[in-house]
Short mmCIF file of N, CA and C in Angstrom, two decimals:
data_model
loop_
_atom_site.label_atom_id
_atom_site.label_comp_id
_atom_site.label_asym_id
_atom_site.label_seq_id
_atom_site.Cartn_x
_atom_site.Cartn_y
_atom_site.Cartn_z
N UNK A 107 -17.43 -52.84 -33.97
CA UNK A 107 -16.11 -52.91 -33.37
C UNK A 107 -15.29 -51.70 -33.81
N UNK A 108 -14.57 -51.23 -32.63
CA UNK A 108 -14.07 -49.85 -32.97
C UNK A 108 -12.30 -49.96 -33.04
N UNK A 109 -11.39 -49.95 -33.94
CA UNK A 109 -10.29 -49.71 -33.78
C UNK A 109 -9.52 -48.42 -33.60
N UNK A 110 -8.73 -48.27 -33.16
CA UNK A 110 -8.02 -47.07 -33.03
C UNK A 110 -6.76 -47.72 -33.07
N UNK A 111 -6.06 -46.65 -33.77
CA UNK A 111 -4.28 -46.58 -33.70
C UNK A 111 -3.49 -45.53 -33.28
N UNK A 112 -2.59 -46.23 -32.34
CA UNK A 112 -1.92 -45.23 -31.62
C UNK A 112 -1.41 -43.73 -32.51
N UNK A 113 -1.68 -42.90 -32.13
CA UNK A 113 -0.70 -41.51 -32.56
C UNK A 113 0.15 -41.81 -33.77
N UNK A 114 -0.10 -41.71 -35.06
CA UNK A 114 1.14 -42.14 -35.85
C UNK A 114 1.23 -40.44 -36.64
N UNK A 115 2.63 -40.18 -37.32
CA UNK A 115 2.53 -38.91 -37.34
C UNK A 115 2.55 -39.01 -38.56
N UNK A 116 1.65 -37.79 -39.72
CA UNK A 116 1.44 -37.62 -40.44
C UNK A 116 2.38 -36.84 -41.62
N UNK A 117 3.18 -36.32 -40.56
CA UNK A 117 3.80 -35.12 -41.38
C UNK A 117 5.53 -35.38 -40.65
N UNK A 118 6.53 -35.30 -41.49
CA UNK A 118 7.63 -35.65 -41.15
C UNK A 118 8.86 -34.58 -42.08
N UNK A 119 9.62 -33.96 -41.38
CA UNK A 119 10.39 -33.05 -42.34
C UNK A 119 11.31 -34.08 -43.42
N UNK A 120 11.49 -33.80 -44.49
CA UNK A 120 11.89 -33.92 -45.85
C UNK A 120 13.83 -34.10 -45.57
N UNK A 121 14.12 -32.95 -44.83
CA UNK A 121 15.74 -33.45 -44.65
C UNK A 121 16.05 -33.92 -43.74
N UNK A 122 15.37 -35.16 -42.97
CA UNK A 122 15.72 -36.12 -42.41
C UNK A 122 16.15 -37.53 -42.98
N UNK A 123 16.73 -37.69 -42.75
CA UNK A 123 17.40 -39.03 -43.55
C UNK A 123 16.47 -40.12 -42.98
N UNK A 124 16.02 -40.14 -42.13
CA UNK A 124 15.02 -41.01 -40.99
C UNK A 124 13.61 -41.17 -41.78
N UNK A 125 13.28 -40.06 -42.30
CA UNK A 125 11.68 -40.01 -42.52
C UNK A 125 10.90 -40.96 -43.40
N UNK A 126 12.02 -40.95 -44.40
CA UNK A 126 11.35 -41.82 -45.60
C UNK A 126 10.88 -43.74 -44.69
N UNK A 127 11.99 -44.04 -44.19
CA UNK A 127 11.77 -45.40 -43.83
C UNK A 127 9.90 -45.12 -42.69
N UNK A 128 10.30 -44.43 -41.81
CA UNK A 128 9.16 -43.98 -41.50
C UNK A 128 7.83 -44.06 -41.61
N UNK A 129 7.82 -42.98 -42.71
CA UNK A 129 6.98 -42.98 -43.45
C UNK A 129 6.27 -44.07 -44.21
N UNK A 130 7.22 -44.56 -44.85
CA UNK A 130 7.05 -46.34 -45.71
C UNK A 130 6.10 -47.06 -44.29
N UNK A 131 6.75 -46.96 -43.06
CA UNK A 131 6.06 -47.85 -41.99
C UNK A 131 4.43 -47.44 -41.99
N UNK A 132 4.46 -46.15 -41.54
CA UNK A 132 3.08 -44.95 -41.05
C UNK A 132 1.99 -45.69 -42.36
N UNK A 133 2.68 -45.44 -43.31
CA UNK A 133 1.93 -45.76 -44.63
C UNK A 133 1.44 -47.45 -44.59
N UNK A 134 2.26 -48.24 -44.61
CA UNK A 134 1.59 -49.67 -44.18
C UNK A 134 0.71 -50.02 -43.22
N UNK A 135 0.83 -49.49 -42.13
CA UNK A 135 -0.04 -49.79 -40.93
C UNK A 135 -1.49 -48.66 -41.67
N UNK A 136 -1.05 -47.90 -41.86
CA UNK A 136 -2.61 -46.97 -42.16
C UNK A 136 -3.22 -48.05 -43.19
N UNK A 137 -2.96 -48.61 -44.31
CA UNK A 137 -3.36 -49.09 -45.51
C UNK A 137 -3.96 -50.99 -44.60
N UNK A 138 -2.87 -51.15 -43.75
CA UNK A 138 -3.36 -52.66 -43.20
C UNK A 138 -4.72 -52.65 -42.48
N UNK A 139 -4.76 -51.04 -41.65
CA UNK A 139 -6.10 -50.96 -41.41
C UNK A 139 -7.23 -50.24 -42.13
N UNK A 140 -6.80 -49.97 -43.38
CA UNK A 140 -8.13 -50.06 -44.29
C UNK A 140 -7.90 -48.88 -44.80
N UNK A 141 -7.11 -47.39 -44.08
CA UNK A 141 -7.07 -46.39 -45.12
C UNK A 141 -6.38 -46.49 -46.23
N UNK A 142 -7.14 -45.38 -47.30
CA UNK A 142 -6.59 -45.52 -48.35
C UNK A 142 -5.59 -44.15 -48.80
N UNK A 143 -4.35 -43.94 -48.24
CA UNK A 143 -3.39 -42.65 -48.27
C UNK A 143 -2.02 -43.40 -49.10
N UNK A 144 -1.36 -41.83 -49.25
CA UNK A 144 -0.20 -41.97 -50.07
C UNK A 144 0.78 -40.45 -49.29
N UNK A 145 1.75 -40.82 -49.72
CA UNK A 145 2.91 -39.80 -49.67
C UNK A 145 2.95 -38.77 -50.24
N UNK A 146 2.87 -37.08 -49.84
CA UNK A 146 3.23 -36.02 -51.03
C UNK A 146 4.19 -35.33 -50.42
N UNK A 147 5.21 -34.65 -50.95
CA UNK A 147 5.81 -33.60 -50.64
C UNK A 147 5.44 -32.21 -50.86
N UNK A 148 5.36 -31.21 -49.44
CA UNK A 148 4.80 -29.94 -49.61
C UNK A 148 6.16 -29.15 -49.12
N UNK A 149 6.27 -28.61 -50.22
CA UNK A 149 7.32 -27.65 -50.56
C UNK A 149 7.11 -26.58 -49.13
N UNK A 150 6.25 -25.58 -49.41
CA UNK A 150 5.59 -25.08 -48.28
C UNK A 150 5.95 -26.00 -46.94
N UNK A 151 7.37 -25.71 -46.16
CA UNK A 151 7.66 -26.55 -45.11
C UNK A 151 8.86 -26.94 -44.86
N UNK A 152 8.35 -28.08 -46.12
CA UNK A 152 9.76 -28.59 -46.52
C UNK A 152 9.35 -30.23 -45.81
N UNK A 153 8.32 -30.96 -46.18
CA UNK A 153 8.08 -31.85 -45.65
C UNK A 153 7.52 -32.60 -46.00
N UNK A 154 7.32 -33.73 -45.61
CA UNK A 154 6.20 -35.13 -46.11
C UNK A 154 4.96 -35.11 -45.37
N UNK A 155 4.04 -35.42 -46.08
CA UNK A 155 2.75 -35.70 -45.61
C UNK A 155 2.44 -36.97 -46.31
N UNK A 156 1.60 -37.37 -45.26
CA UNK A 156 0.65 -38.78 -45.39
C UNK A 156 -0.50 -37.99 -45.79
N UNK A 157 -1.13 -38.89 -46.83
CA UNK A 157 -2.97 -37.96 -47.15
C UNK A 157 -3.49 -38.90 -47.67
N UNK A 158 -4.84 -38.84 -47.01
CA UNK A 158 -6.32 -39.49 -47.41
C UNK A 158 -5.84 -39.50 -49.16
N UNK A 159 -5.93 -40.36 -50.07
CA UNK A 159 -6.38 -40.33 -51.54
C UNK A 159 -7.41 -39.42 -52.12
N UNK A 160 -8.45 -39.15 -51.63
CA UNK A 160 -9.57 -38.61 -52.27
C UNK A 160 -8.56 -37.18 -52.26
N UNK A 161 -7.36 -36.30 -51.01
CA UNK A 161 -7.43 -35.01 -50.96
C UNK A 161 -6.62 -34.43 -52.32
N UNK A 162 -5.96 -35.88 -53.29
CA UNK A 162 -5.23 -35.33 -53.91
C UNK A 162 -5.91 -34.81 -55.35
N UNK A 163 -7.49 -35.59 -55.79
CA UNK A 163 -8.15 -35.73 -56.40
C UNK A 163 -8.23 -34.21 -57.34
#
Protein backbone atom coordinates (compact mmCIF):
# COMPACT_ATOMS: atom_id res chain seq x y z
CA UNK A 1 0.00 0.00 0.00
CA UNK A 2 1.33 3.23 -1.20
CA UNK A 3 0.71 6.59 0.62
CA UNK A 4 1.45 9.87 -0.57
CA UNK A 5 1.01 13.34 0.95
CA UNK A 6 -0.02 16.22 -0.60
CA UNK A 7 2.87 18.93 -1.35
CA UNK A 8 3.80 20.02 2.18
CA UNK A 9 6.60 22.61 2.18
CA UNK A 10 9.77 21.99 3.63
CA UNK A 11 11.40 25.14 3.88
CA UNK A 12 9.64 28.32 5.24
CA UNK A 13 11.36 31.85 5.78
CA UNK A 14 12.37 32.52 9.50
CA UNK A 15 10.74 36.24 9.58
CA UNK A 16 7.44 35.18 9.15
CA UNK A 17 5.47 35.26 12.10
CA UNK A 18 3.25 32.44 10.28
CA UNK A 19 5.97 29.81 9.88
CA UNK A 20 6.61 28.46 13.15
CA UNK A 21 2.81 27.34 13.71
CA UNK A 22 3.28 25.85 10.26
CA UNK A 23 5.88 24.22 10.58
CA UNK A 24 4.77 22.58 14.12
CA UNK A 25 1.74 21.30 11.61
CA UNK A 26 4.26 20.05 8.39
CA UNK A 27 6.19 18.38 11.27
CA UNK A 28 3.17 16.34 12.79
CA UNK A 29 1.65 15.09 9.73
CA UNK A 30 5.28 14.00 8.42
CA UNK A 31 6.00 12.11 11.91
CA UNK A 32 2.00 10.66 11.89
CA UNK A 33 3.04 9.14 8.70
CA UNK A 34 6.09 7.53 9.86
CA UNK A 35 8.93 10.07 9.00
CA UNK A 36 11.36 10.65 11.28
CA UNK A 37 12.37 14.80 10.81
CA UNK A 38 12.92 17.80 12.95
CA UNK A 39 13.26 21.58 12.56
CA UNK A 40 16.74 23.48 11.82
CA UNK A 41 17.44 26.90 11.13
CA UNK A 42 19.82 27.75 8.11
CA UNK A 43 21.25 30.95 8.53
CA UNK A 44 22.30 30.77 4.84
CA UNK A 45 18.66 32.18 3.75
CA UNK A 46 17.35 33.01 6.61
CA UNK A 47 14.97 30.10 7.02
CA UNK A 48 13.47 26.90 8.44
CA UNK A 49 13.87 23.62 7.19
CA UNK A 50 12.17 20.37 7.89
CA UNK A 51 14.98 17.40 7.67
CA UNK A 52 15.11 13.71 7.55
CA UNK A 53 17.00 12.96 11.24
CA UNK A 54 19.73 10.85 9.88
CA UNK A 55 20.88 14.49 7.72
CA UNK A 56 21.71 16.07 10.95
CA UNK A 57 23.86 13.11 12.17
Amino acid sequence: MSTSIVSLPRELPAGSARSLPMLDAVVEVLRAAGEHVHVVYAANGDKFKVVPDEQTA
